[in-house]
Short mmCIF file of C-alpha atoms and ligand atoms in Angstrom, two decimals:
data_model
loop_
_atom_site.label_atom_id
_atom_site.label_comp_id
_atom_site.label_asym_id
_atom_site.label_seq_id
_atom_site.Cartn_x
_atom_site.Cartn_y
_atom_site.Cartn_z
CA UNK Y 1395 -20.01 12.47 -19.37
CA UNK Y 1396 -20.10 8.97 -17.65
CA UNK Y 1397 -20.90 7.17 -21.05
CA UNK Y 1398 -18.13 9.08 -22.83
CA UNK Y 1399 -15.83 8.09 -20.49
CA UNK Y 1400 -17.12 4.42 -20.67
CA UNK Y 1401 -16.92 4.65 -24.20
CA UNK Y 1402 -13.38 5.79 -24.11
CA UNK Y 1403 -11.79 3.12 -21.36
CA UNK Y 1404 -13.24 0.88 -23.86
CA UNK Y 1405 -11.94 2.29 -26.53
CA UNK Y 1406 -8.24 2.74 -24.75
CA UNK Y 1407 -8.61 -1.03 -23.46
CA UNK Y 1408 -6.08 -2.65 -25.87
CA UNK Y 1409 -3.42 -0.24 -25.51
CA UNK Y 1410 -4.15 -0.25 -22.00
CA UNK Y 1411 -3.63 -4.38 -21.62
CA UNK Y 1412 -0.06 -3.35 -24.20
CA UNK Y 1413 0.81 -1.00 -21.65
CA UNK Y 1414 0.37 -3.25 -18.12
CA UNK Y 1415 2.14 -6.34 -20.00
CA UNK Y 1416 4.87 -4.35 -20.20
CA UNK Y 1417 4.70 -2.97 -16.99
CA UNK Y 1418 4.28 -6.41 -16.13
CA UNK Y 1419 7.13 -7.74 -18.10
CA UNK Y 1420 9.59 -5.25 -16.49
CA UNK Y 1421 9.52 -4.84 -13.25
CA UNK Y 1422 11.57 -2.94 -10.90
CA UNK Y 1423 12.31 -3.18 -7.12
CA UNK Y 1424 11.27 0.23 -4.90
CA UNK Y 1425 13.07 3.34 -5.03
CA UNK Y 1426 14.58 2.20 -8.80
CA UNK Y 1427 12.06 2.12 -11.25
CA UNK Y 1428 14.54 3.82 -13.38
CA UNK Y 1429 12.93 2.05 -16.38
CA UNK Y 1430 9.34 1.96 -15.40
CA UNK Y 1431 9.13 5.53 -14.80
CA UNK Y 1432 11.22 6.42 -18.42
CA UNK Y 1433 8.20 4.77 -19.87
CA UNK Y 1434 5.17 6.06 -18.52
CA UNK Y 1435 6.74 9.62 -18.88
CA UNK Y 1436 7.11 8.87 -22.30
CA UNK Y 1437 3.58 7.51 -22.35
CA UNK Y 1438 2.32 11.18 -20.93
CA UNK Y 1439 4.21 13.37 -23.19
CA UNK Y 1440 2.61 11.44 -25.98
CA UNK Y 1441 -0.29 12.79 -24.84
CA UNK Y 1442 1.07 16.27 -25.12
CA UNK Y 1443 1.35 16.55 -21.08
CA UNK Y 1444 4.15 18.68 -19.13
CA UNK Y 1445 5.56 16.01 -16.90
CA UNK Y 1446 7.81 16.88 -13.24
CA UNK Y 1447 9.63 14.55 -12.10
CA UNK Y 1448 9.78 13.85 -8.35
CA UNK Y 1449 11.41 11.81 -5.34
CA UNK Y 1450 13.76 10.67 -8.24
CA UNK Y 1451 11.69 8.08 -9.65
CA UNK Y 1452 8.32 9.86 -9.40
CA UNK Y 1453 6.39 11.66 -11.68
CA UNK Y 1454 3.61 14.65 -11.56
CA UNK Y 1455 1.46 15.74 -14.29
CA UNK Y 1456 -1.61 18.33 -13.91
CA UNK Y 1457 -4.56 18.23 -16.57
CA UNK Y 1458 -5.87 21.46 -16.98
CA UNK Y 1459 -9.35 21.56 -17.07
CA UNK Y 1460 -11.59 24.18 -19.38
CA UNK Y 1461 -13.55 25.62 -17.29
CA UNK Y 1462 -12.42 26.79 -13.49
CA UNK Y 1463 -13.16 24.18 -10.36
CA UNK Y 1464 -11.36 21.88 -7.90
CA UNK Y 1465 -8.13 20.77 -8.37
CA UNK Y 1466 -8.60 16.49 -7.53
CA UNK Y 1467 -5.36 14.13 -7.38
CA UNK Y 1468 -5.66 10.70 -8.57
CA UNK Y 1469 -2.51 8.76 -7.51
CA UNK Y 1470 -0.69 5.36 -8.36
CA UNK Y 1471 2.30 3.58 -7.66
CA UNK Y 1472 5.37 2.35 -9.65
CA UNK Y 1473 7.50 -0.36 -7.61
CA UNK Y 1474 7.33 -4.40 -7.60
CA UNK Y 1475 8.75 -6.70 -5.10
CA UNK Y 1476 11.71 -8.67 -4.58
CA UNK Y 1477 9.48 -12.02 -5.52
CA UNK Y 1478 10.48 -15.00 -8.29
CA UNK Y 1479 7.26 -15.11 -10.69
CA UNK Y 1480 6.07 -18.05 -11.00
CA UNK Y 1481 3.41 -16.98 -13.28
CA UNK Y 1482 3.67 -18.95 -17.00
CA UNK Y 1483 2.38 -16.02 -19.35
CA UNK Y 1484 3.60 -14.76 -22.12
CA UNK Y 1485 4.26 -11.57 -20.02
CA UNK Y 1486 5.90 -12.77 -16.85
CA UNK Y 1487 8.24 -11.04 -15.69
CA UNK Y 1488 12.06 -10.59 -17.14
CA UNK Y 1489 13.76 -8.84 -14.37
CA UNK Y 1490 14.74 -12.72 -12.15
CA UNK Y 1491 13.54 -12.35 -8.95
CA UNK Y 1492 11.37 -9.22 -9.26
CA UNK Y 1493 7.46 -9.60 -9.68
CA UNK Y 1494 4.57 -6.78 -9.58
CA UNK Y 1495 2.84 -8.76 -7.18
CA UNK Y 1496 1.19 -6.29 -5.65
CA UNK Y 1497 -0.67 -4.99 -8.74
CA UNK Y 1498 1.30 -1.97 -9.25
CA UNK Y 1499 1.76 -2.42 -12.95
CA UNK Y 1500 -2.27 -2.65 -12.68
CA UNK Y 1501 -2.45 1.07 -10.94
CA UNK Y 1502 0.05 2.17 -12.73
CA UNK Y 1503 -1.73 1.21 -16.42
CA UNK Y 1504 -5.45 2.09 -14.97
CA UNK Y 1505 -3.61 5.85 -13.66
CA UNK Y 1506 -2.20 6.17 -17.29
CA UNK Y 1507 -5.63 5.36 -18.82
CA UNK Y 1508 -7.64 7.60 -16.87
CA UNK Y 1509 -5.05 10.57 -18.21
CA UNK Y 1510 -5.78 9.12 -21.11
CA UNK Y 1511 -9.39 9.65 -20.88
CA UNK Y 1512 -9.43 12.83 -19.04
CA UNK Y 1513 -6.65 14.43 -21.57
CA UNK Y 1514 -9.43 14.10 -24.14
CA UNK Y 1515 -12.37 15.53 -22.64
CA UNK Y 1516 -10.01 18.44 -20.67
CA UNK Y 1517 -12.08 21.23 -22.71
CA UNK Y 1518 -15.44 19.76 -20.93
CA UNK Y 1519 -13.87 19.34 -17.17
CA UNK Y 1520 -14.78 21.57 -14.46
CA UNK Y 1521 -11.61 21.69 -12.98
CA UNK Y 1522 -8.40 19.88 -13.01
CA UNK Y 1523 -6.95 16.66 -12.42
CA UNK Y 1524 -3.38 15.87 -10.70
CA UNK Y 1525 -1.92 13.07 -11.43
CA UNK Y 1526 0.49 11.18 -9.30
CA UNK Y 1527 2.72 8.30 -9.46
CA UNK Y 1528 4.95 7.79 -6.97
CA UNK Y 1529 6.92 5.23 -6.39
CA UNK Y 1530 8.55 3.10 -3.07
CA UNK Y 1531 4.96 2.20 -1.92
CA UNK Y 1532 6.32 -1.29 -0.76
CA UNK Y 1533 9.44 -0.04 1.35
CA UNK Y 1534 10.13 2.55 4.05
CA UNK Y 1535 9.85 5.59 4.35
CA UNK Y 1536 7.24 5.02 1.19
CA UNK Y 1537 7.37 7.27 -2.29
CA UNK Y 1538 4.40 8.69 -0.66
CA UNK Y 1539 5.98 10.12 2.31
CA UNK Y 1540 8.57 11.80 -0.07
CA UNK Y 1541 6.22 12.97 -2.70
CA UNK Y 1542 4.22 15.14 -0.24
CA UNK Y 1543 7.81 16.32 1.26
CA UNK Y 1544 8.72 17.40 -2.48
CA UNK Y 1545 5.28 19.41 -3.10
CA UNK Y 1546 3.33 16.48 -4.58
CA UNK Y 1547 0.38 18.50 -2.76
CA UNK Y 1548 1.40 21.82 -3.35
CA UNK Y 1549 0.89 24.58 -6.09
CA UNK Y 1550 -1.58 23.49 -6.61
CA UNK Y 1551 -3.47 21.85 -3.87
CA UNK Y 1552 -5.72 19.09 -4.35
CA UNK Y 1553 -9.17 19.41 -2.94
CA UNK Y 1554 -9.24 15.41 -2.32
CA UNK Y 1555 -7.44 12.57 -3.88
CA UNK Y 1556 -8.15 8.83 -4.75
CA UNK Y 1557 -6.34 5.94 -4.79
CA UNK Y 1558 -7.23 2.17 -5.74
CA UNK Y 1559 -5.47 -1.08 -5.71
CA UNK Y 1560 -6.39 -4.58 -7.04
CA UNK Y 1561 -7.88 -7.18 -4.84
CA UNK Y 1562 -7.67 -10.65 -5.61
CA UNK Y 1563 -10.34 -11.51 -3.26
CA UNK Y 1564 -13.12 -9.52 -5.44
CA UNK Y 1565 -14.30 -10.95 -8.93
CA UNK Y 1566 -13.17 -8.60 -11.85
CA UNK Y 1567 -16.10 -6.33 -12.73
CA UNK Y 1568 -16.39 -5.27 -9.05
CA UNK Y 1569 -15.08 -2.33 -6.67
CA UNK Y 1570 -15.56 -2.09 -2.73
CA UNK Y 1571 -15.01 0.79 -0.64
CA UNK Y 1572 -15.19 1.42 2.73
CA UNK Y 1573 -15.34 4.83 4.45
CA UNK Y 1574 -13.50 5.71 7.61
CA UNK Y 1575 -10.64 3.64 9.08
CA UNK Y 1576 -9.83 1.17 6.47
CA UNK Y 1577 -6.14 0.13 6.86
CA UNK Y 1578 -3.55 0.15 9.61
CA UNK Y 1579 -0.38 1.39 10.86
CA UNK Y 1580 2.57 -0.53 10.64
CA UNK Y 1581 5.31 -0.67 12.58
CA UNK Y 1582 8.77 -2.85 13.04
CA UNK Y 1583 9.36 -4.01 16.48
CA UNK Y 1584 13.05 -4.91 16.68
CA UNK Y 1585 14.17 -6.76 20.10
CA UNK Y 1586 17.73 -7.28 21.40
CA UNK Y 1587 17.60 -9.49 24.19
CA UNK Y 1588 21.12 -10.09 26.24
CA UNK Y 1589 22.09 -12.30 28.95
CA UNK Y 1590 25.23 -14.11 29.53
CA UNK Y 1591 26.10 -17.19 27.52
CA UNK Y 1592 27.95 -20.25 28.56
CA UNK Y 1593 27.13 -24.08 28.92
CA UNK Y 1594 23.61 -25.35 29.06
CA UNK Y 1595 24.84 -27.88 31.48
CA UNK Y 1596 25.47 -24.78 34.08
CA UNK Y 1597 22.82 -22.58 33.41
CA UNK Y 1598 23.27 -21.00 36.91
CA UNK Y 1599 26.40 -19.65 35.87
CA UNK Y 1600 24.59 -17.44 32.78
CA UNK Y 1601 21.77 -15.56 32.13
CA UNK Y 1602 19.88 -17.26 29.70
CA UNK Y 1603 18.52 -14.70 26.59
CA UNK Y 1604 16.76 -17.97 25.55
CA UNK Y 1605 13.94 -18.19 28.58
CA UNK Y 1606 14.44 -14.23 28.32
CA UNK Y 1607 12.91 -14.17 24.97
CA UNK Y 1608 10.39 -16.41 25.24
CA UNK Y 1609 8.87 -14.84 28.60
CA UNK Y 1610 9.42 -11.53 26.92
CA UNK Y 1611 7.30 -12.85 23.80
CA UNK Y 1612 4.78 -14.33 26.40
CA UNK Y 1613 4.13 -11.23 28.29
CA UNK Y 1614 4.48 -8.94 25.13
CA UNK Y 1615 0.76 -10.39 24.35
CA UNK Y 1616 -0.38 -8.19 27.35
CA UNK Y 1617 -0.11 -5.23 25.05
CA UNK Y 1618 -2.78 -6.54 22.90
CA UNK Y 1619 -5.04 -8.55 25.40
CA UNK Y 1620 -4.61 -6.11 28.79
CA UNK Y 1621 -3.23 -2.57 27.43
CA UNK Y 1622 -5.73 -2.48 24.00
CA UNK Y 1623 -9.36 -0.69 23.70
CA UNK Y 1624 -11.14 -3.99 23.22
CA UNK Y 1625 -13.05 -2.22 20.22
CA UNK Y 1626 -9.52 -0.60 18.60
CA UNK Y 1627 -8.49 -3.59 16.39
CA UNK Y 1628 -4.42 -4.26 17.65
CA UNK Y 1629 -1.80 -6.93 16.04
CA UNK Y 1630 1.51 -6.92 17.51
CA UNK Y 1631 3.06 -10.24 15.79
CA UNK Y 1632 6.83 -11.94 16.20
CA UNK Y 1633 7.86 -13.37 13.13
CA UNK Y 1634 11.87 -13.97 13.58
CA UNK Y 1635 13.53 -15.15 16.82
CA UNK Y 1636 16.97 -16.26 16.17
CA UNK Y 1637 19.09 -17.31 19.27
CA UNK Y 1638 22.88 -18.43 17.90
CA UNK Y 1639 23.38 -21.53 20.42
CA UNK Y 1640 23.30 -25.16 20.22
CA UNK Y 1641 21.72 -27.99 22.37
CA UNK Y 1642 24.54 -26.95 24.78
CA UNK Y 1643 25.03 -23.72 24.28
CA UNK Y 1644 23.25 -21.14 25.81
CA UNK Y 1645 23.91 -17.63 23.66
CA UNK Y 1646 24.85 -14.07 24.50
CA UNK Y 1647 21.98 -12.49 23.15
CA UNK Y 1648 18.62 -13.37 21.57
CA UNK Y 1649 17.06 -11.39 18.34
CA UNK Y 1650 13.74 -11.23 18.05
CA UNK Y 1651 11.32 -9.29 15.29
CA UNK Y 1652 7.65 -8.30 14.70
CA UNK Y 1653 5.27 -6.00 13.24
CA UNK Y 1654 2.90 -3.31 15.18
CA UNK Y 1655 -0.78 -2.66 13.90
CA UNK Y 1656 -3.15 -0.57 14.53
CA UNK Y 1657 -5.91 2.17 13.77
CA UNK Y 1658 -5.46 5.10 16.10
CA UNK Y 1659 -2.54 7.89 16.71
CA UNK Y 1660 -2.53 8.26 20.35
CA UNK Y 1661 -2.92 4.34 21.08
CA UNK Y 1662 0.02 3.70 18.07
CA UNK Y 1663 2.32 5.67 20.45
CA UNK Y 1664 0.98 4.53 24.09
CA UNK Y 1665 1.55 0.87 22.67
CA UNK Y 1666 5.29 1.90 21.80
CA UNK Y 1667 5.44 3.01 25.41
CA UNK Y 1668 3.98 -0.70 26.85
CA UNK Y 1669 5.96 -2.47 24.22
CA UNK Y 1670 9.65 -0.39 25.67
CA UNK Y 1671 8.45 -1.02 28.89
CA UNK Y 1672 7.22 -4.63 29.18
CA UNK Y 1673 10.71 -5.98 27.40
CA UNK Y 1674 12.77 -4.28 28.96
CA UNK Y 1675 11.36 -4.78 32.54
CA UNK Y 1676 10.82 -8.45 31.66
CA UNK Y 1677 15.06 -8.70 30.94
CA UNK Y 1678 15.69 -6.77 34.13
CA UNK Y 1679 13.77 -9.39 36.49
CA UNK Y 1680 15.76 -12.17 35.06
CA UNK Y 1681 19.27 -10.23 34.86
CA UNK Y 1682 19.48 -9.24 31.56
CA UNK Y 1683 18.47 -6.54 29.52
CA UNK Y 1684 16.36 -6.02 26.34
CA UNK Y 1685 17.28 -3.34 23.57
CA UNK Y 1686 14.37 -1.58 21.97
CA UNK Y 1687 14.10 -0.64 18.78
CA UNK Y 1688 10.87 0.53 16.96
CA UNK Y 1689 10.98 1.57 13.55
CA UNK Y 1690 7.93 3.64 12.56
CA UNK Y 1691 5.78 2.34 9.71
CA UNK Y 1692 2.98 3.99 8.03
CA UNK Y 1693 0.16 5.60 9.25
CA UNK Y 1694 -3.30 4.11 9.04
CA UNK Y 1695 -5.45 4.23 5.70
CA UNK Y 1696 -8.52 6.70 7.02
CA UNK Y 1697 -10.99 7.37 4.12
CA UNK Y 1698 -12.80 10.71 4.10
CA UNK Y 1699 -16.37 9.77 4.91
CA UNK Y 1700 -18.11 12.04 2.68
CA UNK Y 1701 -15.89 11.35 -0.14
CA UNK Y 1702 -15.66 8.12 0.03
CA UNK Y 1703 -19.84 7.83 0.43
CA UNK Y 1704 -19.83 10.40 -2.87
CA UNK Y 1705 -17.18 7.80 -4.71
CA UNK Y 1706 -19.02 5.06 -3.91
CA UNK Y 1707 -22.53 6.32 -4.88
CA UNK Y 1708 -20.39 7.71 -8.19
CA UNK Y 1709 -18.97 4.18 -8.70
CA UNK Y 1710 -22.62 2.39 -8.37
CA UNK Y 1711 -23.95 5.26 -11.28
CA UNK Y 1712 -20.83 3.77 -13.37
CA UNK Y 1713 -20.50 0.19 -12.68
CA UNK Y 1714 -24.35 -0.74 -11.30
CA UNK Y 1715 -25.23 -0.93 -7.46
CA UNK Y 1716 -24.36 -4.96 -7.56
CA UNK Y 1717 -20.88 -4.34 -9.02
CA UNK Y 1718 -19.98 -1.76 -5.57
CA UNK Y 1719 -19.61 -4.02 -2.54
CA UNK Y 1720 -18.23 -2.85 0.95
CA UNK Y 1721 -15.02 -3.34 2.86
CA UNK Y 1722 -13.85 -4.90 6.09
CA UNK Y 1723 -11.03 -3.22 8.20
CA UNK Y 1724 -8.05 -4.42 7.45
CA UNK Y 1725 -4.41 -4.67 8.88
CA UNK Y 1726 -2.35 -4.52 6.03
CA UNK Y 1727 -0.43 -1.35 5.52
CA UNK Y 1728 -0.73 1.42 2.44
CA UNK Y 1729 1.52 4.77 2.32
CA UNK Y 1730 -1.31 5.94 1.02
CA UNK Y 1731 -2.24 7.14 4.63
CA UNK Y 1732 0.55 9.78 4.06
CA UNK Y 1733 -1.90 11.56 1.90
CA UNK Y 1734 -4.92 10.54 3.35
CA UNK Y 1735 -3.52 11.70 6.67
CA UNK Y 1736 -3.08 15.52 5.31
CA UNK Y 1737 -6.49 15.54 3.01
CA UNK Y 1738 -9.68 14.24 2.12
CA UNK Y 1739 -8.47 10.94 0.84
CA UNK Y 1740 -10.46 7.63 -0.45
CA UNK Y 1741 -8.79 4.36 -1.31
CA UNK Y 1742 -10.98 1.25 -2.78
CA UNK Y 1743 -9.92 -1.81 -4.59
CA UNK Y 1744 -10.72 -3.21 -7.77
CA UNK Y 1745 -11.79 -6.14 -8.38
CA UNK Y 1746 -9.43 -8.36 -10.52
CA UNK Y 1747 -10.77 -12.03 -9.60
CA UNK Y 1748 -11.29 -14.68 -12.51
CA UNK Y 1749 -11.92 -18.12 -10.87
CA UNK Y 1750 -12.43 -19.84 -14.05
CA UNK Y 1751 -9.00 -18.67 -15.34
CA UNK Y 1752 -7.07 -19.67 -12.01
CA UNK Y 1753 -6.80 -15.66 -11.23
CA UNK Y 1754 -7.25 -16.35 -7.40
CA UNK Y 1755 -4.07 -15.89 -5.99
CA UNK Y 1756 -3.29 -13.03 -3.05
CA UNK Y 1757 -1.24 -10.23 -3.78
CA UNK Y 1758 2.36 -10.45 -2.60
CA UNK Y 1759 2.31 -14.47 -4.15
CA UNK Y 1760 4.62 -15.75 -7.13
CA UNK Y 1761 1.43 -16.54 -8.42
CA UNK Y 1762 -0.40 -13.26 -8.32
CA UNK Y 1763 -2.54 -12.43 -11.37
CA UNK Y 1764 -5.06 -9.63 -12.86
CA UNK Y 1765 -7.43 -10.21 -15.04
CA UNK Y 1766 -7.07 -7.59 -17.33
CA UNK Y 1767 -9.93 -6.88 -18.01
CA UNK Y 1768 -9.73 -5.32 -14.46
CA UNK Y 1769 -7.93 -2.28 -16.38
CA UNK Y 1770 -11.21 -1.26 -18.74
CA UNK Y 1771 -13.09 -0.99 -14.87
CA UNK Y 1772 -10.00 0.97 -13.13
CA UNK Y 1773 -8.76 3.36 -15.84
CA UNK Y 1774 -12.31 4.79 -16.51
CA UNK Y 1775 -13.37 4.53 -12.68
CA UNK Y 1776 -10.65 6.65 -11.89
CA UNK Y 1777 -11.52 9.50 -14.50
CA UNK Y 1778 -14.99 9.15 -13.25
CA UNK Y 1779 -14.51 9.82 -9.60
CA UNK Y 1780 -12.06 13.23 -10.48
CA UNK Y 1781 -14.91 14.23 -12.53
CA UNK Y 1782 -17.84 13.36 -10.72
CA UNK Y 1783 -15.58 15.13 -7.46
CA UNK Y 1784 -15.65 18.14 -9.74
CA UNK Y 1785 -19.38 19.01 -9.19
CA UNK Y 1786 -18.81 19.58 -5.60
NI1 LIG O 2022 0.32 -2.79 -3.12
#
């Protein structure tokens, strides 16, 4: 099966590169890829698949299998980000100011491909394949969240499911994995600090949000250095402080904003706890107070240890052992975690790296690029690992 496969992501690879310039071409912001979504339905029931819509924008197709076995879900996402390309292809982007990159046109293409490839062989499979692709992976509450609330997982449900995303940092040819806790939790930290403004010349008749803020920023480091598990990796970074006075002005109130990471449950809500606490105590001993507000983020990435060791062994019998590297941790975020959170999940990233083209640039730049030939690798990895799942 693995060289018929091979044989037909090779086979599919033009259309495929058609299909992700496209993608590519038209992009759409999350929670409207109106377009994006028309076209790979129309993609799928060109294929002679049954397609559900979902979560609006979202779309669910199920590849019955031959013979009886697991049902495995294989998922990708849809949305681009609010970004100017700045990209000079002949498919950059014609939507001003939105840009897949992120890679989701990439997912998106290899998810289509590997229907592609399993819709042909369906009569041989063990099982079947459900395939998933969600949108609003870049933006709260994420497409994920609201898949699974729709039945994404239901009727059937999947025994595991896989995910993959591109990864600038790996040359194209090459896929890493990484089982256990791979990604973070993320979580906005919004801070309202308020004193009493007046003139800076007679700062003993205000309460300064100013020095508030930046003792509050100060001693919020505590929760990281003092309150952490030195061995559970913890971020908790400000990146916007905006205080509205002037060089003799002292403001009413101070805003500040930051971002919450981290790998464990329990910790992610103790931390919320120290985080309340420590601002809002901090305001209090210098007369003011400090508004909380924490906006909950996605879960962390946790990869299913035994599938992820069966995927990766699966992905060495496709690719070679020195094409499959391993992961670090990381504390980037992935709604992903909403279904790895409820099942068996694996996520690993593919390889899309061309140094010798300029293809070097980290997702989430104006200057973020695949090389395509990325999509030959990721369509028929995909099949592979639902197939290769099959056997149990
Ligand atoms: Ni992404």
């Amino acid at each position: 099966m693995i060289n018929k496969i091979k044989a037909a992501a090779d086979q599919y690879f033009e259309r495929l590169v058609a299909i992700r310039r496209h993608l590519h071409a038209h992009p759409e912001l999350s929670f409207q890829e109106y377009e994006t979504s028309n076209y790979v339905e129309h993609a799928l029931k060109g294929l002679g698949l049954e397609v559900t819509r979902m979560a609006t924008t979202g779309l669910l197709v199920m590849i019955e299998g031959g013979k009886p076995g697991p049902v495995i879900a294989l998922r990708g996402d849809l949305d681009a980000l609010p970004i100017f390309e700045k990209n000079d292809a002949p498919y950059c982007s014609t939507n001003e100011g939105v840009m897949h990159a992120c890679g989701h046109d990439v997912h998106t293409t290899c998810l289509l491909g590997a229907a592609m490839i399993l819709n042909e062989f369906k009569d041989e499979l063990s099982g079947s394949v459900k395939l998933i692709f969600q949108p609003g992976e870049e933006k709260l509450p994420g497409g994920a969240s609201i898949m699974i609330k729709e039945g994404a997982l239901e009727d059937p449900s999947p025994a595991s499911i896989f995910g993959q995303h591109v990864h600038p940092e790996l040359e194209v040819g090459k896929v890493g994995f990484k089982a256990g806790k791979y990604m973070a939790s993320c979580d906005e930290v919004y801070l309202t600090v308020k004193g009493k403004g007046g003139h800076g010349a007679l700062p003993h008749k205000n309460i300064d949000p100013i020095l508030i803020a930046a003792q509050t920023i100060v001693a919020m480091q505590q929760v990281v250095s003092r309150r952490s598990d030195p061995m559970m990796p913890t971020v908790l970074s400000f990146g916007k402080i905006e205080g509205k006075g002037a060089t003799n002005v002292i403001p009413d109130t101070v805003e500040i904003a930051g971002t919450f990471r981290t790998f464990d449950e329990d910790w992610r809500q103790e931390a919320h706890k120290w985080i309340r606490q420590i601002a809002e105590e901090t305001a209090k001993s210098h007369g003011g107070t400090c508004e909380v507000r924490i906006e909950r983020g996605y879960p962390f990435v946790y990869n299913d240890e035994a599938l992820t060791e069966r995927a990766r062994a699966a992905a060495e019998a496709y690719l070679g052992a020195e094409n499959v590297v391993d992961l670090e941790m990381r504390a980037t975020g992935e709604d992903f975690s909403y279904y790895s959170q409820v099942m068996p999940g694996s996520f690993h990233r593919l390889g899309v790296r061309n140094e010798a083209r300029g293809i070097v640039h980290p997702v989430h730049s104006p200057l973020f690029d695949a090389d395509e030939a990325c999509l030959r690798v990721g369509a028929g990895l995909m099949a592979w690992l639902a197939v290769n799942e099959m056997k149990g």
